[in-house]
Amino acid sequence: MTAFSFYGNSQKVLQQALLEEQISARAKEVMQKPARMLQFSIPLRMDDGSFRVFTGYRCQYNDARGPTKGGIRYHPDVTVDEVQALAFLMTFKCAIAGIPYGGGKGGVIVDPKSLSVTELEKLSRGYVREAYDILGPDKDIPAPDVYTDSQVMAWMADEYNTIARGKRPGFITGKPLAIGGSLGRSDSTAKGAFYIIMDAVQRGMIPKGATVAVQGFGNAGENIATMLYDEGMKIVSLSDSKGGVYNPAGIDPKNAIAKKKEAGKLSITTLGKIITNQELLELPVDILIPAALENQINASNAGKVQAKMIVELANGPIAIDGDAILDKNRIIVIPDILANAGGVIVSYFEWVQNNMGYYWTLEEVYAKLKDIVEREFANLLSVSEEKKVSFRTAAYIIAVRRIAEAIDLT
Ligand code: NAD
């Protein structure tokens, strides 16, 4: 069996949309290749006096619709394939969200948990120094991703400002509020998905008191579980990297957060029956929310999925061979490029507020986010209906149209 390629899988998804939508030969060629991939070394003097060199990447997949936008991931498993796939997803995500950005992504091969705070700060500042020439509020705007947070953004912002000799808050998003962050950014990814799920309830696609299973209990997973629980849905299963729990009577996510803090894991009998991450994916629930990693549902297990609807909060949790099986079994999939677009939409709001120097209330941020995701969900439903294609293909058709139009105009 050949190893799973996240980037290869993403390209196959695009091919499906290109079969359905006629665009110019030029636009087709351009959108199938990353515009730029920068690899660089970040030399670091460690606390113990030793010296290490870390590898960093920044991919700018396509900038036809505006400056590229996307997070920076710190993880030992970062690869060119992954960074390109994530930059690709950002390009199509920004297009379906209708925000004026292209897509980019960055990463450093590092286990951030093995670094001291001082080393982490030096690494983050080093990243900005090495990639400075291609970054900027009108070129390429980074943000947090796995294992990078608002503190890392603050160090990066400060390094950028130091080199630029001026305050340029729009260089990076996901910043702390005190230095130009936006209200509502921290739970925005889950919030966008929440508004779509509530819209689906309104449309009668799923019941009001639906049962829900969430894989992954980090920023995205914790927030979506809490929001849906507060709205009267029944959270019957949760998991983290160490395993999961299942309780048909329902789990209070706030209790799960507290218990996880105490025990260092979710899989404890006081929350429910201990299950594996694989078992969670196969539970008889109304809504399944993968909120951890890519390639969780594929040809090997898609046939066992019993959920009525899957909401992809993670990037790329369903491989293309799994998609075909889910489609055949009439399981609704809300694709990642729309389901988790809330994060980049509120990042866009942060950049807009930075550029204006005028800041919005939390209510304004949420109302604007709700408008966008509901508008684009309605768009997706009508393209899916009109073309008789899956929600994922419909989402890509909308994005392809918008990107192609921008490419053809210049
Ligand atoms: P996070 O690091 O805060 O949380 C990840 C969670 O997944 C943790 O609970 C971890 O224990 C769990 N996990 C790791 N390996 C697992 C496994 N094998 N099985 C089950 N759980 C596992 O990350 P996050 O910010 O919540 O991001 C989660 C996903 O959502 C990623 O795919 C990310 O790209 C995507 N996403 C996040 C945002 C955002 O703003 N946070 C935006 C868009 C997309």
Coordinates of C-alpha atoms and ligand atoms in Angstrom, one line a residue:
M1 CA 0.0 0.0 0.0
T2 CA 1.4 3.4 -0.9
A3 CA 1.7 6.0 1.9
F4 CA -1.1 8.5 2.1
S5 CA -0.2 11.8 0.5
F6 CA -2.3 14.7 1.9
Y7 CA -1.3 16.9 -1.0
G8 CA -2.1 14.2 -3.6
N9 CA -5.5 13.6 -2.0
S10 CA -6.2 17.4 -2.1
Q11 CA -5.4 17.5 -5.8
K12 CA -7.7 14.6 -6.5
V13 CA -10.6 16.5 -4.8
L14 CA -9.8 19.5 -7.1
Q15 CA -9.9 17.2 -10.2
Q16 CA -13.4 16.1 -9.3
A17 CA -14.6 19.7 -9.3
L18 CA -12.7 20.5 -12.5
L19 CA -14.6 17.7 -14.2
E20 CA -17.9 19.5 -13.3
E21 CA -16.9 23.1 -14.1
Q22 CA -15.6 24.5 -17.4
I23 CA -12.8 27.1 -16.7
S24 CA -10.0 28.5 -18.9
A25 CA -7.0 26.3 -19.6
R26 CA -4.8 29.0 -18.1
A27 CA -6.8 29.1 -14.8
K28 CA -6.9 25.3 -14.7
E29 CA -3.1 25.0 -15.0
V30 CA -2.4 27.8 -12.5
M31 CA -4.6 26.4 -9.8
Q32 CA -3.1 23.0 -9.9
K33 CA 0.4 24.1 -8.8
P34 CA 1.8 25.9 -5.7
A35 CA 3.0 29.4 -6.7
R36 CA 5.9 29.3 -4.3
M37 CA 7.5 27.0 -1.7
L38 CA 10.2 28.4 0.5
Q39 CA 12.4 26.2 2.6
F40 CA 14.9 27.7 5.0
S41 CA 17.1 26.9 8.0
I42 CA 16.6 28.5 11.4
P43 CA 19.8 28.3 13.4
L44 CA 19.3 28.3 17.2
R45 CA 21.6 28.6 20.2
M46 CA 20.0 26.4 22.8
D47 CA 19.8 27.2 26.5
D48 CA 22.6 24.7 27.3
G49 CA 25.0 26.4 24.8
S50 CA 24.6 23.7 22.1
F51 CA 23.6 24.7 18.6
R52 CA 20.8 23.3 16.5
V53 CA 19.4 24.1 13.0
F54 CA 15.6 23.7 12.4
T55 CA 14.0 23.4 9.0
G56 CA 11.1 25.9 8.2
Y57 CA 8.7 26.1 5.3
R58 CA 6.3 28.7 3.8
C59 CA 4.1 27.8 0.9
Q60 CA 2.1 30.4 -1.0
Y61 CA -0.2 28.2 -3.0
N62 CA -2.1 30.9 -5.0
D63 CA -2.5 34.6 -4.6
A64 CA -4.9 35.5 -7.4
R65 CA -7.6 36.7 -5.0
G66 CA -5.4 38.6 -2.6
P67 CA -2.4 38.2 -0.3
T68 CA -1.9 34.7 0.8
K69 CA -3.1 33.7 4.3
G70 CA -2.5 30.7 6.5
G71 CA -1.1 29.4 9.8
I72 CA 2.3 28.2 10.9
R73 CA 2.5 24.7 12.4
Y74 CA 5.2 23.5 14.8
H75 CA 5.3 19.7 14.7
P76 CA 8.0 17.0 14.4
D77 CA 6.0 15.5 11.4
V78 CA 5.8 18.6 9.3
T79 CA 6.6 17.8 5.6
V80 CA 6.6 19.6 2.3
D81 CA 3.6 17.4 1.3
E82 CA 1.6 18.5 4.4
V83 CA 2.5 22.2 4.1
Q84 CA 1.5 22.3 0.4
A85 CA -1.8 20.5 1.1
L86 CA -2.6 22.9 3.9
A87 CA -1.8 25.9 1.7
F88 CA -3.9 24.4 -1.0
L89 CA -6.9 24.0 1.4
M90 CA -6.4 27.6 2.5
T91 CA -6.7 28.9 -1.1
F92 CA -10.0 27.1 -1.6
K93 CA -11.2 27.9 1.9
C94 CA -10.7 31.7 1.5
A95 CA -12.4 31.5 -1.9
I96 CA -15.5 29.7 -0.6
A97 CA -15.6 32.1 2.3
G98 CA -15.6 35.0 -0.2
I99 CA -12.7 36.8 1.6
P100 CA -10.1 38.6 -0.4
Y101 CA -7.2 36.2 0.2
G102 CA -5.2 33.6 -1.5
G103 CA -3.9 30.6 0.5
G104 CA -0.6 29.9 2.2
K105 CA 0.8 27.8 5.1
G106 CA 4.0 27.4 7.0
G107 CA 5.6 25.0 9.3
V108 CA 8.7 24.1 11.3
I109 CA 10.0 20.6 11.9
V110 CA 10.2 20.7 15.7
D111 CA 8.8 19.1 18.8
P112 CA 7.8 22.4 20.6
K113 CA 7.2 20.5 23.8
S114 CA 11.0 19.8 23.9
L115 CA 11.9 23.5 23.8
S116 CA 12.1 26.0 26.7
V117 CA 10.1 29.2 26.5
T118 CA 13.2 31.1 25.6
E119 CA 14.1 28.6 22.8
L120 CA 10.5 28.8 21.5
E121 CA 10.7 32.6 21.3
K122 CA 14.1 32.5 19.5
L123 CA 12.7 29.9 17.0
S124 CA 9.6 32.0 16.3
R125 CA 11.6 35.2 15.8
G126 CA 14.1 33.2 13.6
Y127 CA 11.2 32.1 11.4
V128 CA 10.2 35.7 10.7
R129 CA 13.8 36.8 10.0
E130 CA 14.3 34.0 7.5
A131 CA 10.9 34.4 5.7
Y132 CA 10.7 38.2 6.1
D133 CA 11.0 39.1 2.4
I134 CA 7.9 37.1 1.4
L135 CA 5.7 38.0 4.4
G136 CA 3.7 41.2 5.1
P137 CA 0.2 42.6 5.5
D138 CA -0.1 43.0 1.7
K139 CA 1.8 39.8 0.8
D140 CA 1.3 36.9 3.1
I141 CA -0.3 36.9 6.5
P142 CA 0.5 34.1 8.9
A143 CA -1.7 32.9 11.9
P144 CA -1.6 30.1 14.5
D145 CA -1.9 26.5 13.7
V146 CA -1.2 23.2 15.6
Y147 CA 1.2 24.1 18.6
T148 CA 1.5 27.8 17.8
D149 CA -0.6 30.2 19.8
S150 CA -1.2 33.9 20.5
Q151 CA 2.1 34.2 22.4
V152 CA 4.0 32.8 19.3
M153 CA 2.1 35.3 17.2
A154 CA 3.1 38.2 19.6
W155 CA 6.8 37.3 19.3
M156 CA 6.5 37.0 15.5
A157 CA 4.7 40.4 15.3
D158 CA 7.3 42.0 17.4
E159 CA 10.2 40.6 15.2
Y160 CA 8.4 41.8 12.1
N161 CA 7.9 45.3 13.5
T162 CA 11.5 45.5 14.6
I163 CA 12.8 44.7 11.1
A164 CA 10.2 46.9 9.4
R165 CA 10.9 49.7 11.8
G166 CA 7.2 50.4 12.3
K167 CA 4.0 49.0 13.7
R168 CA 2.3 46.7 11.2
P169 CA -0.3 44.8 13.2
G170 CA -1.9 43.4 10.0
F171 CA 1.2 41.3 9.4
I172 CA -0.1 38.4 11.4
T173 CA -3.5 37.3 13.0
G174 CA -4.4 35.4 16.1
K175 CA -2.6 38.0 18.2
P176 CA -3.4 38.7 21.8
L177 CA -6.1 41.4 22.2
A178 CA -3.6 43.8 23.8
I179 CA -1.6 44.1 20.6
G180 CA -4.4 44.2 18.0
G181 CA -6.1 40.8 18.2
S182 CA -9.8 40.5 17.5
L183 CA -12.5 39.6 19.9
G184 CA -14.0 36.2 19.0
R185 CA -10.9 34.8 17.3
S186 CA -10.1 32.1 19.9
D187 CA -13.4 30.1 19.4
S188 CA -14.1 31.3 15.8
T189 CA -13.4 27.9 14.1
A190 CA -15.9 26.1 16.2
K191 CA -18.3 29.1 16.0
G192 CA -18.4 29.0 12.2
A193 CA -19.2 25.2 12.3
F194 CA -21.8 25.8 15.0
Y195 CA -23.7 28.3 12.9
I196 CA -23.7 25.9 9.9
I197 CA -25.0 23.0 12.2
M198 CA -27.8 25.2 13.6
D199 CA -28.7 26.2 10.0
A200 CA -28.9 22.5 9.1
V201 CA -31.2 21.9 12.1
Q202 CA -33.4 24.8 10.9
R203 CA -33.5 23.2 7.4
G204 CA -34.6 19.9 9.0
M205 CA -31.4 18.1 7.9
I206 CA -30.8 16.9 11.4
P207 CA -32.9 16.8 14.6
K208 CA -32.7 19.6 17.2
G209 CA -31.6 17.4 20.1
A210 CA -29.1 15.5 17.9
T211 CA -26.5 13.1 19.4
V212 CA -22.9 14.1 18.7
A213 CA -19.5 12.5 18.8
V214 CA -16.4 14.6 18.7
Q215 CA -12.9 13.2 17.8
G216 CA -10.1 15.5 19.2
F217 CA -10.6 17.7 22.3
G218 CA -8.3 20.7 21.6
N219 CA -9.3 24.2 20.6
A220 CA -11.7 23.2 17.9
G221 CA -13.2 20.1 19.6
E222 CA -13.7 21.5 23.1
N223 CA -15.4 24.6 21.8
I224 CA -17.8 22.9 19.4
A225 CA -18.7 20.3 22.0
T226 CA -19.5 23.0 24.5
M227 CA -21.5 25.2 22.0
L228 CA -23.7 22.2 20.9
Y229 CA -24.2 21.0 24.5
D230 CA -25.3 24.5 25.5
E231 CA -27.8 24.4 22.6
G232 CA -29.4 21.2 23.9
M233 CA -27.6 18.6 21.8
K234 CA -26.4 15.4 23.5
I235 CA -22.7 14.9 23.4
V236 CA -22.3 11.1 23.7
S237 CA -18.6 10.6 22.8
L238 CA -15.4 12.5 23.0
S239 CA -11.7 11.6 22.5
D240 CA -8.2 12.9 22.5
S241 CA -4.9 11.3 21.3
K242 CA -5.0 8.8 24.2
G243 CA -8.4 7.4 23.5
G244 CA -12.1 8.2 24.0
V245 CA -15.2 7.8 26.1
Y246 CA -18.8 6.8 25.2
N247 CA -21.8 7.6 27.3
P248 CA -25.2 7.3 25.7
A249 CA -26.7 9.2 28.6
G250 CA -24.6 12.3 27.5
I251 CA -21.4 14.0 28.7
D252 CA -21.1 17.6 29.9
P253 CA -18.1 18.9 28.0
K254 CA -17.3 21.4 30.8
N255 CA -17.0 18.4 33.2
A256 CA -14.9 16.6 30.6
I257 CA -12.6 19.6 30.3
A258 CA -12.1 19.7 34.1
K259 CA -11.6 15.9 34.4
K260 CA -9.1 16.0 31.5
K261 CA -7.2 18.6 33.3
E262 CA -7.0 16.5 36.5
A263 CA -6.2 13.1 34.8
G264 CA -4.2 14.4 31.8
K265 CA -6.6 12.4 29.5
L266 CA -10.3 12.0 28.6
S267 CA -10.4 8.2 28.6
I268 CA -11.5 7.8 32.3
T269 CA -14.4 5.6 33.5
T270 CA -16.1 8.4 35.4
L271 CA -17.0 10.0 32.0
G272 CA -18.2 6.9 30.3
K273 CA -17.1 3.6 28.7
I274 CA -13.6 3.7 27.4
I275 CA -13.4 3.3 23.6
T276 CA -10.7 3.8 20.9
N277 CA -10.6 6.6 18.4
Q278 CA -11.6 4.1 15.7
E279 CA -14.7 3.0 17.7
L280 CA -15.8 6.7 18.1
L281 CA -15.9 7.1 14.3
E282 CA -18.3 4.2 14.0
L283 CA -20.8 5.1 16.7
P284 CA -24.6 5.4 15.8
V285 CA -24.8 9.2 16.2
D286 CA -26.6 12.0 14.3
I287 CA -23.5 14.2 14.0
L288 CA -19.8 13.0 13.9
I289 CA -17.2 15.8 14.2
P290 CA -13.6 14.9 13.4
A291 CA -11.6 17.7 15.1
A292 CA -8.1 16.2 15.2
L293 CA -6.1 15.0 12.3
E294 CA -6.2 14.3 8.6
N295 CA -7.0 10.8 7.0
Q296 CA -9.2 9.5 9.8
I297 CA -11.9 8.1 7.6
N298 CA -10.9 6.3 4.5
A299 CA -11.7 3.1 2.5
S300 CA -10.8 1.0 5.4
N301 CA -13.5 2.3 7.8
A302 CA -15.9 4.5 5.8
G303 CA -18.4 1.7 5.3
K304 CA -18.7 1.3 9.1
V305 CA -19.6 5.0 9.7
Q306 CA -23.2 5.2 11.1
A307 CA -23.5 9.0 11.6
K308 CA -26.1 10.9 9.6
M309 CA -23.9 13.9 9.1
I310 CA -20.1 14.5 9.4
V311 CA -18.8 18.0 10.0
E312 CA -15.1 18.3 9.2
L313 CA -13.7 20.6 11.8
A314 CA -10.2 19.2 11.2
N315 CA -8.5 19.7 7.8
G316 CA -8.7 16.7 5.6
P317 CA -10.1 14.1 8.0
I318 CA -11.8 12.2 5.2
A319 CA -9.6 10.7 2.4
I320 CA -11.1 10.7 -1.1
D321 CA -11.6 6.9 -1.2
G322 CA -13.6 7.2 2.0
D323 CA -15.7 10.1 0.6
A324 CA -17.0 7.9 -2.2
I325 CA -18.3 5.3 0.3
L326 CA -19.9 7.9 2.5
D327 CA -21.6 9.4 -0.6
K328 CA -22.9 6.1 -1.6
N329 CA -24.3 5.5 1.9
R330 CA -26.0 9.0 1.7
I331 CA -24.1 10.4 4.7
I332 CA -24.0 14.2 4.5
V333 CA -20.5 15.6 4.7
I334 CA -20.0 19.3 5.5
P335 CA -16.5 19.8 3.9
D336 CA -13.6 21.2 5.8
I337 CA -13.1 24.2 3.5
L338 CA -16.5 25.6 4.7
A339 CA -17.0 23.8 8.1
N340 CA -13.8 25.1 9.6
A341 CA -13.6 28.4 7.7
G342 CA -14.7 30.4 10.8
G343 CA -11.0 30.6 11.9
V344 CA -9.8 32.3 8.8
I345 CA -12.9 34.5 8.5
V346 CA -12.3 36.0 11.9
S347 CA -8.6 36.2 11.1
Y348 CA -9.7 38.3 8.1
F349 CA -11.8 40.5 10.5
E350 CA -8.7 41.0 12.6
W351 CA -6.7 42.1 9.6
V352 CA -9.5 44.5 8.5
Q353 CA -9.7 46.0 12.0
N354 CA -5.9 46.4 12.1
N355 CA -6.0 48.1 8.7
M356 CA -8.8 50.5 9.9
G357 CA -7.4 51.0 13.4
Y358 CA -11.0 50.6 14.6
Y359 CA -12.2 47.6 16.6
W360 CA -15.5 45.7 16.7
T361 CA -17.6 44.3 19.6
L362 CA -17.9 40.5 20.0
E363 CA -21.5 40.7 18.9
E364 CA -20.4 42.5 15.7
V365 CA -17.8 39.8 15.0
Y366 CA -20.2 36.9 15.6
A367 CA -23.0 38.5 13.5
K368 CA -20.6 39.1 10.5
L369 CA -19.3 35.5 10.8
K370 CA -22.8 34.1 10.9
D371 CA -23.8 36.1 7.8
I372 CA -20.9 34.7 5.8
V373 CA -21.1 31.0 6.7
E374 CA -24.9 31.0 6.3
R375 CA -24.7 32.7 2.9
E376 CA -22.0 30.3 1.7
F377 CA -23.8 27.2 3.1
A378 CA -26.9 28.2 1.2
N379 CA -24.7 28.7 -1.9
L380 CA -23.2 25.3 -1.5
L381 CA -26.7 23.6 -1.1
S382 CA -27.9 25.2 -4.3
V383 CA -24.8 24.3 -6.4
S384 CA -25.0 20.7 -5.0
E385 CA -28.7 20.5 -6.0
E386 CA -28.2 22.1 -9.4
K387 CA -25.2 20.0 -10.4
K388 CA -26.2 16.8 -8.5
V389 CA -22.8 16.6 -6.8
S390 CA -21.7 16.0 -3.2
F391 CA -21.3 19.0 -0.8
R392 CA -17.5 18.7 -1.1
T393 CA -17.5 18.9 -4.9
A394 CA -20.1 21.8 -4.7
A395 CA -17.8 23.7 -2.3
Y396 CA -14.9 23.2 -4.7
I397 CA -16.9 24.3 -7.7
I398 CA -17.8 27.6 -6.0
A399 CA -14.2 28.1 -5.0
V400 CA -12.8 27.2 -8.5
R401 CA -15.2 29.7 -10.1
R402 CA -14.0 32.5 -7.9
I403 CA -10.3 31.7 -8.2
A404 CA -10.6 31.2 -12.0
E405 CA -12.3 34.5 -12.4
A406 CA -9.5 36.3 -10.6
I407 CA -6.8 34.5 -12.5
D408 CA -8.4 35.3 -15.9
L409 CA -8.8 39.0 -15.0
T410 CA -5.0 39.6 -14.7
Ligands
NAD1 P1 -5.3 21.3 19.1 O1 -3.8 20.9 19.0 O2 -5.8 22.3 20.0 O3 -6.1 19.9 19.4 C1 -6.0 18.7 18.7 C2 -6.7 17.6 19.6 O4 -6.6 16.4 18.8 C3 -6.1 17.3 20.9 O5 -7.1 17.1 21.8 C4 -5.3 16.0 20.7 O6 -5.2 15.2 21.9 C5 -6.2 15.3 19.7 N1 -5.6 14.3 18.9 C6 -4.3 14.3 18.4 N2 -4.1 13.1 17.8 C7 -5.3 12.4 17.9 C8 -5.7 11.2 17.4 N3 -4.9 10.3 16.7 N4 -7.0 10.8 17.6 C9 -7.8 11.6 18.3 N5 -7.5 12.8 18.8 C10 -6.2 13.2 18.6 O7 -5.7 21.6 17.5 P2 -6.9 22.4 17.0 O8 -6.5 23.8 16.8 O9 -8.1 22.1 17.8 O10 -7.0 21.8 15.5 C11 -7.6 20.5 15.3 C12 -7.9 20.3 13.8 O11 -8.7 21.4 13.4 C13 -6.6 20.4 12.9 O12 -6.8 19.5 11.8 C14 -6.5 21.8 12.5 O13 -5.8 21.9 11.3 C15 -8.0 22.1 12.3 N6 -8.3 23.5 12.3 C16 -8.1 24.3 13.5 C17 -8.4 25.6 13.4 C18 -8.2 26.5 14.6 O14 -8.5 27.7 14.5 N7 -7.9 25.9 15.8 C19 -8.8 26.2 12.2 C20 -9.1 25.4 11.1 C21 -8.8 24.1 11.2

